[in-house]
CSV table of N, CA and C in Angstrom, one decimal:
chain,number,residue,atom,x,y,z
A,5,MET,N,1.5,2.1,-32.6
A,5,MET,CA,1.6,3.2,-31.6
A,5,MET,C,3.0,3.8,-31.9
A,6,SER,N,3.0,5.2,-31.9
A,6,SER,CA,4.2,5.9,-32.1
A,6,SER,C,5.2,5.6,-31.0
A,7,PRO,N,6.5,5.6,-31.4
A,7,PRO,CA,7.5,5.3,-30.4
A,7,PRO,C,7.5,6.3,-29.2
A,8,GLU,N,7.1,7.6,-29.5
A,8,GLU,CA,7.0,8.6,-28.4
A,8,GLU,C,5.9,8.3,-27.4
A,9,ALA,N,4.7,7.9,-28.0
A,9,ALA,CA,3.6,7.6,-27.2
A,9,ALA,C,3.8,6.4,-26.3
A,10,PHE,N,4.4,5.4,-26.9
A,10,PHE,CA,4.7,4.1,-26.2
A,10,PHE,C,5.8,4.5,-25.1
A,11,ALA,N,6.8,5.2,-25.4
A,11,ALA,CA,7.8,5.6,-24.4
A,11,ALA,C,7.1,6.3,-23.2
A,12,ALA,N,6.2,7.2,-23.5
A,12,ALA,CA,5.5,7.9,-22.4
A,12,ALA,C,4.7,7.0,-21.6
A,13,LEU,N,4.0,6.1,-22.2
A,13,LEU,CA,3.2,5.1,-21.4
A,13,LEU,C,4.1,4.2,-20.6
A,14,GLU,N,5.2,3.7,-21.3
A,14,GLU,CA,6.1,2.9,-20.6
A,14,GLU,C,6.8,3.6,-19.4
A,15,GLY,N,7.2,4.8,-19.6
A,15,GLY,CA,7.7,5.6,-18.5
A,15,GLY,C,6.8,5.8,-17.4
A,16,SER,N,5.5,6.0,-17.7
A,16,SER,CA,4.5,6.2,-16.6
A,16,SER,C,4.3,4.9,-15.8
A,17,LEU,N,4.3,3.8,-16.5
A,17,LEU,CA,4.2,2.5,-15.8
A,17,LEU,C,5.4,2.2,-15.0
A,18,VAL,N,6.6,2.5,-15.5
A,18,VAL,CA,7.9,2.3,-14.7
A,18,VAL,C,7.8,3.2,-13.4
A,19,GLN,N,7.3,4.4,-13.6
A,19,GLN,CA,7.2,5.3,-12.4
A,19,GLN,C,6.2,4.8,-11.4
A,20,LYS,N,5.1,4.2,-11.8
A,20,LYS,CA,4.2,3.6,-10.9
A,20,LYS,C,4.8,2.4,-10.2
A,21,LEU,N,5.6,1.6,-11.0
A,21,LEU,CA,6.2,0.4,-10.4
A,21,LEU,C,7.2,0.9,-9.3
A,22,GLU,N,8.0,1.9,-9.6
A,22,GLU,CA,9.0,2.4,-8.6
A,22,GLU,C,8.2,2.9,-7.4
A,23,GLY,N,7.1,3.6,-7.6
A,23,GLY,CA,6.3,4.1,-6.5
A,23,GLY,C,5.8,2.9,-5.6
A,24,LEU,N,5.3,1.9,-6.2
A,24,LEU,CA,4.9,0.7,-5.5
A,24,LEU,C,6.0,0.0,-4.7
A,25,GLU,N,7.2,0.0,-5.4
A,25,GLU,CA,8.4,-0.6,-4.7
A,25,GLU,C,8.7,0.3,-3.5
A,26,ARG,N,8.7,1.6,-3.6
A,26,ARG,CA,8.9,2.5,-2.4
A,26,ARG,C,7.9,2.2,-1.3
A,27,LEU,N,6.6,2.0,-1.7
A,27,LEU,CA,5.6,1.8,-0.7
A,27,LEU,C,5.8,0.5,0.0
A,28,VAL,N,6.2,-0.5,-0.7
A,28,VAL,CA,6.5,-1.8,-0.1
A,28,VAL,C,7.7,-1.7,0.9
A,29,ALA,N,8.7,-1.0,0.5
A,29,ALA,CA,9.9,-0.7,1.4
A,29,ALA,C,9.4,0.0,2.6
A,30,LEU,N,8.6,1.0,2.5
A,30,LEU,CA,8.1,1.8,3.6
A,30,LEU,C,7.2,0.9,4.5
A,31,ALA,N,6.4,0.0,3.9
A,31,ALA,CA,5.6,-0.9,4.7
A,31,ALA,C,6.4,-1.9,5.5
A,32,GLU,N,7.5,-2.3,4.9
A,32,GLU,CA,8.5,-3.2,5.6
A,32,GLU,C,9.2,-2.4,6.8
A,33,ALA,N,9.5,-1.2,6.5
A,33,ALA,CA,10.1,-0.3,7.6
A,33,ALA,C,9.1,-0.1,8.7
A,34,ASN,N,7.9,0.1,8.3
A,34,ASN,CA,6.8,0.3,9.3
A,34,ASN,C,6.6,-0.9,10.1
A,35,ARG,N,6.7,-2.1,9.5
A,35,ARG,CA,6.6,-3.3,10.3
A,35,ARG,C,7.7,-3.4,11.4
A,36,GLN,N,8.9,-3.1,11.0
A,36,GLN,CA,10.0,-3.1,11.9
A,36,GLN,C,9.8,-2.1,13.0
A,37,ALA,N,9.3,-0.9,12.7
A,37,ALA,CA,9.0,0.1,13.7
A,37,ALA,C,7.9,-0.3,14.6
A,38,LEU,N,6.9,-1.0,14.1
A,38,LEU,CA,5.8,-1.5,15.0
A,38,LEU,C,6.4,-2.6,15.9
A,39,ILE,N,7.2,-3.5,15.4
A,39,ILE,CA,7.8,-4.5,16.2
A,39,ILE,C,8.7,-4.0,17.3
A,40,THR,N,9.4,-2.9,17.0
A,40,THR,CA,10.3,-2.3,18.0
A,40,THR,C,9.7,-1.2,18.8
A,41,HIS,N,8.4,-0.9,18.5
A,41,HIS,CA,7.6,0.1,19.2
A,41,HIS,C,8.3,1.5,19.1
A,42,ASP,N,8.8,1.8,17.9
A,42,ASP,CA,9.5,3.0,17.7
A,42,ASP,C,8.4,4.0,17.1
A,43,VAL,N,7.7,4.7,18.0
A,43,VAL,CA,6.6,5.6,17.7
A,43,VAL,C,7.1,6.7,16.8
A,44,ASP,N,8.2,7.3,17.0
A,44,ASP,CA,8.7,8.4,16.2
A,44,ASP,C,8.9,7.9,14.7
A,45,ALA,N,9.5,6.7,14.6
A,45,ALA,CA,9.7,6.1,13.2
A,45,ALA,C,8.3,5.9,12.6
A,46,ILE,N,7.4,5.4,13.3
A,46,ILE,CA,6.1,5.1,12.8
A,46,ILE,C,5.4,6.3,12.2
A,47,ILE,N,5.5,7.4,13.0
A,47,ILE,CA,5.0,8.7,12.5
A,47,ILE,C,5.7,9.2,11.3
A,48,GLU,N,7.0,9.1,11.3
A,48,GLU,CA,7.7,9.5,10.1
A,48,GLU,C,7.4,8.7,8.8
A,49,ILE,N,7.3,7.4,9.0
A,49,ILE,CA,7.1,6.5,7.9
A,49,ILE,C,5.6,6.7,7.4
A,50,ASN,N,4.7,6.9,8.3
A,50,ASN,CA,3.3,7.2,7.9
A,50,ASN,C,3.2,8.4,7.0
A,51,GLN,N,4.0,9.5,7.4
A,51,GLN,CA,4.0,10.7,6.5
A,51,GLN,C,4.6,10.4,5.2
A,52,LYS,N,5.7,9.6,5.1
A,52,LYS,CA,6.3,9.2,3.9
A,52,LYS,C,5.4,8.4,3.0
A,53,GLN,N,4.6,7.5,3.7
A,53,GLN,CA,3.6,6.7,2.9
A,53,GLN,C,2.5,7.6,2.4
A,54,THR,N,2.1,8.5,3.1
A,54,THR,CA,1.0,9.4,2.7
A,54,THR,C,1.5,10.2,1.4
A,55,ASP,N,2.8,10.7,1.5
A,55,ASP,CA,3.4,11.5,0.4
A,55,ASP,C,3.5,10.6,-0.8
A,56,GLU,N,3.9,9.3,-0.6
A,56,GLU,CA,4.1,8.4,-1.8
A,56,GLU,C,2.8,8.0,-2.4
A,57,LEU,N,1.8,7.8,-1.5
A,57,LEU,CA,0.4,7.5,-2.1
A,57,LEU,C,-0.1,8.7,-2.9
A,58,SER,N,0.1,9.9,-2.4
A,58,SER,CA,-0.3,11.1,-3.2
A,58,SER,C,0.4,11.1,-4.5
A,59,ARG,N,1.7,10.9,-4.5
A,59,ARG,CA,2.4,10.9,-5.8
A,59,ARG,C,1.9,9.8,-6.7
A,60,LEU,N,1.7,8.6,-6.1
A,60,LEU,CA,1.2,7.5,-6.9
A,60,LEU,C,-0.2,7.8,-7.5
A,61,ASP,N,-1.1,8.4,-6.7
A,61,ASP,CA,-2.4,8.8,-7.2
A,61,ASP,C,-2.3,9.7,-8.4
A,62,ARG,N,-1.5,10.7,-8.3
A,62,ARG,CA,-1.3,11.7,-9.4
A,62,ARG,C,-0.8,10.9,-10.7
A,63,LEU,N,0.2,10.0,-10.5
A,63,LEU,CA,0.7,9.2,-11.6
A,63,LEU,C,-0.4,8.4,-12.2
A,64,GLN,N,-1.2,7.8,-11.3
A,64,GLN,CA,-2.3,6.9,-11.8
A,64,GLN,C,-3.3,7.7,-12.6
A,65,ARG,N,-3.7,8.9,-12.2
A,65,ARG,CA,-4.6,9.7,-13.0
A,65,ARG,C,-4.0,10.1,-14.3
A,66,ALA,N,-2.8,10.5,-14.3
A,66,ALA,CA,-2.1,10.9,-15.6
A,66,ALA,C,-2.0,9.7,-16.5
A,67,SER,N,-1.6,8.6,-15.9
A,67,SER,CA,-1.4,7.4,-16.7
A,67,SER,C,-2.8,6.9,-17.3
A,68,ALA,N,-3.8,7.0,-16.6
A,68,ALA,CA,-5.1,6.6,-17.1
A,68,ALA,C,-5.6,7.5,-18.2
A,69,LYS,N,-5.3,8.8,-18.1
A,69,LYS,CA,-5.7,9.7,-19.2
A,69,LYS,C,-4.9,9.3,-20.5
A,70,MET,N,-3.6,9.1,-20.3
A,70,MET,CA,-2.7,8.7,-21.4
A,70,MET,C,-3.2,7.4,-22.0
A,71,LEU,N,-3.5,6.5,-21.2
A,71,LEU,CA,-3.9,5.2,-21.7
A,71,LEU,C,-5.2,5.3,-22.5
A,72,GLU,N,-6.1,6.1,-22.0
A,72,GLU,CA,-7.4,6.4,-22.7
A,72,GLU,C,-7.2,7.0,-24.1
A,73,ARG,N,-6.3,8.0,-24.1
A,73,ARG,CA,-6.0,8.6,-25.4
A,73,ARG,C,-5.4,7.6,-26.4
A,74,LEU,N,-4.4,6.8,-25.9
A,74,LEU,CA,-3.8,5.8,-26.8
A,74,LEU,C,-4.8,4.7,-27.2
A,75,ALA,N,-5.7,4.3,-26.3
A,75,ALA,CA,-6.7,3.3,-26.6
A,75,ALA,C,-7.6,3.9,-27.7
A,76,SER,N,-8.0,5.1,-27.6
A,76,SER,CA,-8.8,5.8,-28.6
A,76,SER,C,-8.2,5.8,-29.9
A,77,ALA,N,-6.9,6.2,-29.9
A,77,ALA,CA,-6.1,6.2,-31.2
A,77,ALA,C,-6.0,4.9,-31.8
A,78,LEU,N,-6.0,3.8,-31.0
A,78,LEU,CA,-5.9,2.4,-31.5
A,78,LEU,C,-7.3,1.9,-31.8
A,79,GLY,N,-8.4,2.6,-31.6
A,79,GLY,CA,-9.7,2.2,-31.9
A,79,GLY,C,-10.4,1.4,-30.8
A,80,VAL,N,-9.9,1.5,-29.6
A,80,VAL,CA,-10.5,0.8,-28.5
A,80,VAL,C,-11.4,1.9,-27.8
A,81,ASP,N,-12.7,1.6,-27.9
A,81,ASP,CA,-13.7,2.6,-27.4
A,81,ASP,C,-14.0,2.5,-26.0
A,82,GLY,N,-14.5,3.5,-25.4
A,82,GLY,CA,-15.0,3.5,-24.0
A,82,GLY,C,-14.0,4.0,-23.0
A,83,PRO,N,-14.5,4.6,-21.9
A,83,PRO,CA,-13.6,5.0,-20.9
A,83,PRO,C,-13.1,3.9,-20.0
A,84,GLY,N,-12.0,4.1,-19.3
A,84,GLY,CA,-11.5,3.1,-18.5
A,84,GLY,C,-10.7,2.0,-19.3
A,85,ALA,N,-10.1,2.4,-20.4
A,85,ALA,CA,-9.3,1.5,-21.2
A,85,ALA,C,-8.2,0.8,-20.3
A,86,SER,N,-8.0,-0.4,-20.5
A,86,SER,CA,-7.0,-1.1,-19.8
A,86,SER,C,-5.8,-1.5,-20.6
A,87,LEU,N,-4.7,-1.9,-20.0
A,87,LEU,CA,-3.5,-2.4,-20.7
A,87,LEU,C,-3.9,-3.6,-21.4
A,88,SER,N,-4.7,-4.5,-20.9
A,88,SER,CA,-5.0,-5.7,-21.5
A,88,SER,C,-5.9,-5.5,-22.8
A,89,ALA,N,-6.6,-4.4,-22.9
A,89,ALA,CA,-7.4,-4.1,-24.1
A,89,ALA,C,-6.5,-3.5,-25.1
A,90,VAL,N,-5.4,-2.8,-24.7
A,90,VAL,CA,-4.5,-2.1,-25.7
A,90,VAL,C,-3.4,-3.0,-26.2
A,91,ALA,N,-2.9,-3.8,-25.3
A,91,ALA,CA,-1.7,-4.7,-25.6
A,91,ALA,C,-1.8,-5.5,-26.9
A,92,PRO,N,-3.0,-6.2,-27.1
A,92,PRO,CA,-3.0,-7.0,-28.3
A,92,PRO,C,-3.0,-6.3,-29.6
A,93,LEU,N,-3.2,-5.0,-29.6
A,93,LEU,CA,-3.2,-4.2,-30.8
A,93,LEU,C,-1.8,-3.6,-31.1
A,94,LEU,N,-0.8,-3.9,-30.2
A,94,LEU,CA,0.5,-3.3,-30.4
A,94,LEU,C,1.5,-4.3,-31.1
A,95,PRO,N,2.5,-3.8,-31.6
A,95,PRO,CA,3.6,-4.7,-32.1
A,95,PRO,C,4.1,-5.6,-31.0
A,96,ASP,N,4.6,-6.8,-31.4
A,96,ASP,CA,5.0,-7.8,-30.4
A,96,ASP,C,5.9,-7.2,-29.3
A,97,ARG,N,7.0,-6.5,-29.7
A,97,ARG,CA,7.9,-6.0,-28.7
A,97,ARG,C,7.2,-5.1,-27.7
A,98,GLN,N,6.4,-4.2,-28.2
A,98,GLN,CA,5.7,-3.3,-27.3
A,98,GLN,C,4.7,-4.0,-26.4
A,99,ARG,N,4.0,-5.0,-27.0
A,99,ARG,CA,3.0,-5.8,-26.3
A,99,ARG,C,3.7,-6.5,-25.1
A,100,GLU,N,4.8,-7.2,-25.5
A,100,GLU,CA,5.5,-7.9,-24.5
A,100,GLU,C,6.0,-7.1,-23.3
A,101,ARG,N,6.5,-5.9,-23.7
A,101,ARG,CA,7.0,-4.9,-22.6
A,101,ARG,C,5.8,-4.5,-21.7
A,102,LEU,N,4.6,-4.2,-22.3
A,102,LEU,CA,3.5,-3.8,-21.5
A,102,LEU,C,3.0,-5.0,-20.6
A,103,GLU,N,3.0,-6.2,-21.1
A,103,GLU,CA,2.7,-7.4,-20.4
A,103,GLU,C,3.6,-7.6,-19.2
A,104,GLU,N,4.9,-7.4,-19.5
A,104,GLU,CA,5.9,-7.5,-18.4
A,104,GLU,C,5.7,-6.5,-17.3
A,105,LEU,N,5.5,-5.2,-17.7
A,105,LEU,CA,5.3,-4.2,-16.7
A,105,LEU,C,4.0,-4.4,-15.9
A,106,SER,N,3.0,-4.9,-16.6
A,106,SER,CA,1.7,-5.1,-16.0
A,106,SER,C,1.9,-6.2,-14.9
A,107,GLY,N,2.6,-7.3,-15.3
A,107,GLY,CA,2.8,-8.4,-14.4
A,107,GLY,C,3.6,-7.9,-13.1
A,108,ARG,N,4.6,-7.1,-13.4
A,108,ARG,CA,5.4,-6.6,-12.3
A,108,ARG,C,4.6,-5.7,-11.4
A,109,LEU,N,3.8,-4.9,-12.0
A,109,LEU,CA,2.9,-4.0,-11.2
A,109,LEU,C,1.9,-4.8,-10.3
A,110,THR,N,1.4,-5.9,-10.9
A,110,THR,CA,0.5,-6.7,-10.1
A,110,THR,C,1.2,-7.4,-9.0
A,111,GLU,N,2.5,-7.9,-9.2
A,111,GLU,CA,3.3,-8.5,-8.2
A,111,GLU,C,3.6,-7.5,-7.0
A,112,GLU,N,4.0,-6.3,-7.4
A,112,GLU,CA,4.3,-5.3,-6.3
A,112,GLU,C,3.0,-4.9,-5.6
A,113,ALA,N,1.9,-4.8,-6.2
A,113,ALA,CA,0.6,-4.5,-5.6
A,113,ALA,C,0.3,-5.6,-4.6
A,114,SER,N,0.5,-6.8,-5.0
A,114,SER,CA,0.2,-8.0,-4.1
A,114,SER,C,1.2,-8.0,-2.9
A,115,ARG,N,2.4,-7.7,-3.1
A,115,ARG,CA,3.4,-7.6,-2.0
A,115,ARG,C,3.0,-6.5,-1.0
A,116,LEU,N,2.5,-5.3,-1.6
A,116,LEU,CA,2.1,-4.2,-0.8
A,116,LEU,C,0.8,-4.6,0.1
A,117,ALA,N,-0.1,-5.3,-0.6
A,117,ALA,CA,-1.3,-5.7,0.1
A,117,ALA,C,-1.0,-6.7,1.3
A,118,THR,N,-0.1,-7.6,1.0
A,118,THR,CA,0.4,-8.5,2.1
A,118,THR,C,1.0,-7.8,3.2
A,119,ALA,N,2.0,-6.9,2.9
A,119,ALA,CA,2.7,-6.1,4.0
A,119,ALA,C,1.7,-5.3,4.7
A,120,SER,N,0.7,-4.7,4.1
A,120,SER,CA,-0.3,-3.9,4.7
A,120,SER,C,-1.2,-4.7,5.7
A,121,GLU,N,-1.5,-5.9,5.3
A,121,GLU,CA,-2.3,-6.8,6.1
A,121,GLU,C,-1.6,-7.1,7.4
A,122,ILE,N,-0.3,-7.5,7.2
A,122,ILE,CA,0.5,-7.8,8.4
A,122,ILE,C,0.6,-6.6,9.3
A,123,ASN,N,0.9,-5.4,8.8
A,123,ASN,CA,1.0,-4.2,9.6
A,123,ASN,C,-0.3,-3.9,10.3
A,124,ALA,N,-1.4,-4.1,9.6
A,124,ALA,CA,-2.7,-3.9,10.3
A,124,ALA,C,-2.9,-4.8,11.4
A,125,THR,N,-2.5,-6.1,11.3
A,125,THR,CA,-2.6,-7.0,12.4
A,125,THR,C,-1.7,-6.6,13.5
A,126,LEU,N,-0.5,-6.3,13.2
A,126,LEU,CA,0.4,-5.8,14.3
A,126,LEU,C,-0.1,-4.6,15.0
A,127,SER,N,-0.6,-3.7,14.3
A,127,SER,CA,-1.2,-2.4,14.9
A,127,SER,C,-2.4,-2.8,15.8
A,128,ALA,N,-3.3,-3.6,15.3
A,128,ALA,CA,-4.4,-4.0,16.1
A,128,ALA,C,-3.9,-4.7,17.4
A,129,ASN,N,-3.0,-5.6,17.3
A,129,ASN,CA,-2.4,-6.3,18.4
A,129,ASN,C,-1.8,-5.3,19.4
A,130,ALA,N,-1.0,-4.4,18.9
A,130,ALA,CA,-0.4,-3.4,19.8
A,130,ALA,C,-1.5,-2.5,20.5
A,131,LEU,N,-2.5,-2.1,19.8
A,131,LEU,CA,-3.6,-1.4,20.5
A,131,LEU,C,-4.3,-2.2,21.5
A,132,GLU,N,-4.5,-3.5,21.2
A,132,GLU,CA,-5.1,-4.4,22.2
A,132,GLU,C,-4.2,-4.5,23.4
A,133,PHE,N,-2.9,-4.6,23.2
A,133,PHE,CA,-2.0,-4.7,24.3
A,133,PHE,C,-2.0,-3.5,25.2
A,134,ILE,N,-2.0,-2.3,24.5
A,134,ILE,CA,-2.1,-1.1,25.2
A,134,ILE,C,-3.4,-1.0,26.1
A,135,ARG,N,-4.5,-1.4,25.5
A,135,ARG,CA,-5.8,-1.3,26.2
A,135,ARG,C,-5.7,-2.3,27.4
A,136,LEU,N,-5.2,-3.5,27.2
A,136,LEU,CA,-5.1,-4.4,28.4
A,136,LEU,C,-4.2,-3.9,29.5
A,137,THR,N,-3.1,-3.3,29.1
A,137,THR,CA,-2.1,-2.7,30.0
A,137,THR,C,-2.8,-1.6,30.8
A,138,LEU,N,-3.4,-0.7,30.1
A,138,LEU,CA,-4.1,0.4,30.7
A,138,LEU,C,-5.2,-0.1,31.7
A,139,ASP,N,-5.9,-1.1,31.3
A,139,ASP,CA,-7.0,-1.6,32.2
A,139,ASP,C,-6.3,-2.2,33.4
A,140,ALA,N,-5.2,-2.9,33.3
A,140,ALA,CA,-4.5,-3.5,34.4
A,140,ALA,C,-4.0,-2.5,35.4
A,141,VAL,N,-3.4,-1.4,34.8
A,141,VAL,CA,-2.9,-0.3,35.7
A,141,VAL,C,-4.0,0.4,36.4
A,142,SER,N,-5.1,0.6,35.7
A,142,SER,CA,-6.3,1.3,36.2
A,142,SER,C,-6.9,0.4,37.4
A,143,GLN,N,-7.0,-0.9,37.2
A,143,GLN,CA,-7.5,-1.8,38.2
A,143,GLN,C,-6.6,-1.8,39.4
A,144,ALA,N,-5.3,-1.8,39.2
A,144,ALA,CA,-4.4,-1.8,40.3
A,144,ALA,C,-4.5,-0.5,41.1
A,145,GLN,N,-4.6,0.6,40.5
A,145,GLN,CA,-4.8,1.9,41.1
A,145,GLN,C,-6.1,1.9,41.9
A,146,GLN,N,-7.1,1.4,41.3
A,146,GLN,CA,-8.4,1.4,42.0
A,146,GLN,C,-8.4,0.5,43.2
A,147,GLU,N,-7.7,-0.6,43.1
A,147,GLU,CA,-7.6,-1.6,44.2
A,147,GLU,C,-6.8,-0.9,45.4
A,148,GLU,N,-5.7,-0.2,45.0
A,148,GLU,CA,-4.9,0.5,46.0
A,148,GLU,C,-5.7,1.5,46.7
A,149,ALA,N,-6.6,2.2,46.0
A,149,ALA,CA,-7.4,3.3,46.6
A,149,ALA,C,-8.6,2.7,47.3
A,150,GLY,N,-8.8,1.4,47.3
A,150,GLY,CA,-9.9,0.8,48.0
A,150,GLY,C,-11.2,1.0,47.2
A,151,GLN,N,-11.2,1.4,46.0
A,151,GLN,CA,-12.4,1.6,45.2
A,151,GLN,C,-12.8,0.3,44.6
A,152,PRO,N,-14.2,0.1,44.4
A,152,PRO,CA,-14.6,-1.1,43.7
A,152,PRO,C,-14.1,-1.1,42.2
A,153,VAL,N,-13.7,-2.3,41.8
A,153,VAL,CA,-13.2,-2.5,40.5
A,153,VAL,C,-14.2,-3.0,39.6
A,154,PRO,N,-14.6,-2.3,38.5
A,154,PRO,CA,-15.6,-2.8,37.6
A,154,PRO,C,-15.1,-4.0,36.8
A,155,ALA,N,-16.0,-4.8,36.4
A,155,ALA,CA,-15.6,-5.9,35.5
A,155,ALA,C,-15.0,-5.4,34.2
A,156,ALA,N,-13.9,-6.1,33.8
A,156,ALA,CA,-13.2,-5.7,32.6
A,156,ALA,C,-14.0,-6.1,31.4
A,157,PRO,N,-14.1,-5.3,30.4
A,157,PRO,CA,-14.8,-5.7,29.2
A,157,PRO,C,-14.0,-6.8,28.5
A,158,GLY,N,-14.7,-7.6,27.7
A,158,GLY,CA,-14.0,-8.7,27.0
A,158,GLY,C,-13.2,-8.1,25.9
A,159,SER,N,-12.2,-8.9,25.4
A,159,SER,CA,-11.4,-8.4,24.4
A,159,SER,C,-12.0,-8.8,23.0
A,160,LEU,N,-12.2,-7.8,22.2
A,160,LEU,CA,-12.8,-8.0,20.9
A,160,LEU,C,-11.9,-8.9,20.0
A,161,VAL,N,-10.6,-8.7,20.1
A,161,VAL,CA,-9.7,-9.5,19.3
A,161,VAL,C,-9.7,-11.0,19.8
A,162,LEU,N,-9.6,-11.2,21.2
A,162,LEU,CA,-9.6,-12.5,21.7
A,162,LEU,C,-11.0,-13.2,21.5
A,163,ASP,N,-12.1,-12.4,21.7
A,163,ASP,CA,-13.4,-13.0,21.5
A,163,ASP,C,-13.7,-13.4,20.1
A,164,ALA,N,-13.1,-12.6,19.2
A,164,ALA,CA,-13.3,-13.0,17.8
A,164,ALA,C,-12.6,-14.2,17.4
A,165,GLN,N,-11.4,-14.5,18.1
A,165,GLN,CA,-10.6,-15.6,17.8
A,165,GLN,C,-11.2,-16.9,18.4
A,166,VAL,N,-11.9,-16.7,19.5
A,166,VAL,CA,-12.5,-17.9,20.2
A,166,VAL,C,-13.7,-18.3,19.4
């Protein structure tokens, strides 16, 4: 592979890695905002995450096209060429660098998935808490007004855990 083509692919992978690192940092900031109930920060962080995901999507599409062209030049046929299909055909130094970047991308993607799962659980718990609080306030107001209080629906989160 020509040094310029490899440098372009490497640069693309480094940019994707940096994007994933930014998303992980945003997910961690989002977790703190969820824990502290900082709604303004949550809104701001969500916008930043959306922007970063858009940027990462554009990078991914450009990177995939570049990888397909390089794979074709190396004789790897078919759409959707992967780094693992291209790497063995490269000189050792280039192959090792691609394997390193691929491993780091996988690690960051895993960290992002874990952080996202935690945040989803925190969000679900916060929504359940809000629902329970609103139900309690509503019941108290109805009791004060002397109105009959309907039976509270079961908690989907709590029912699923039981």
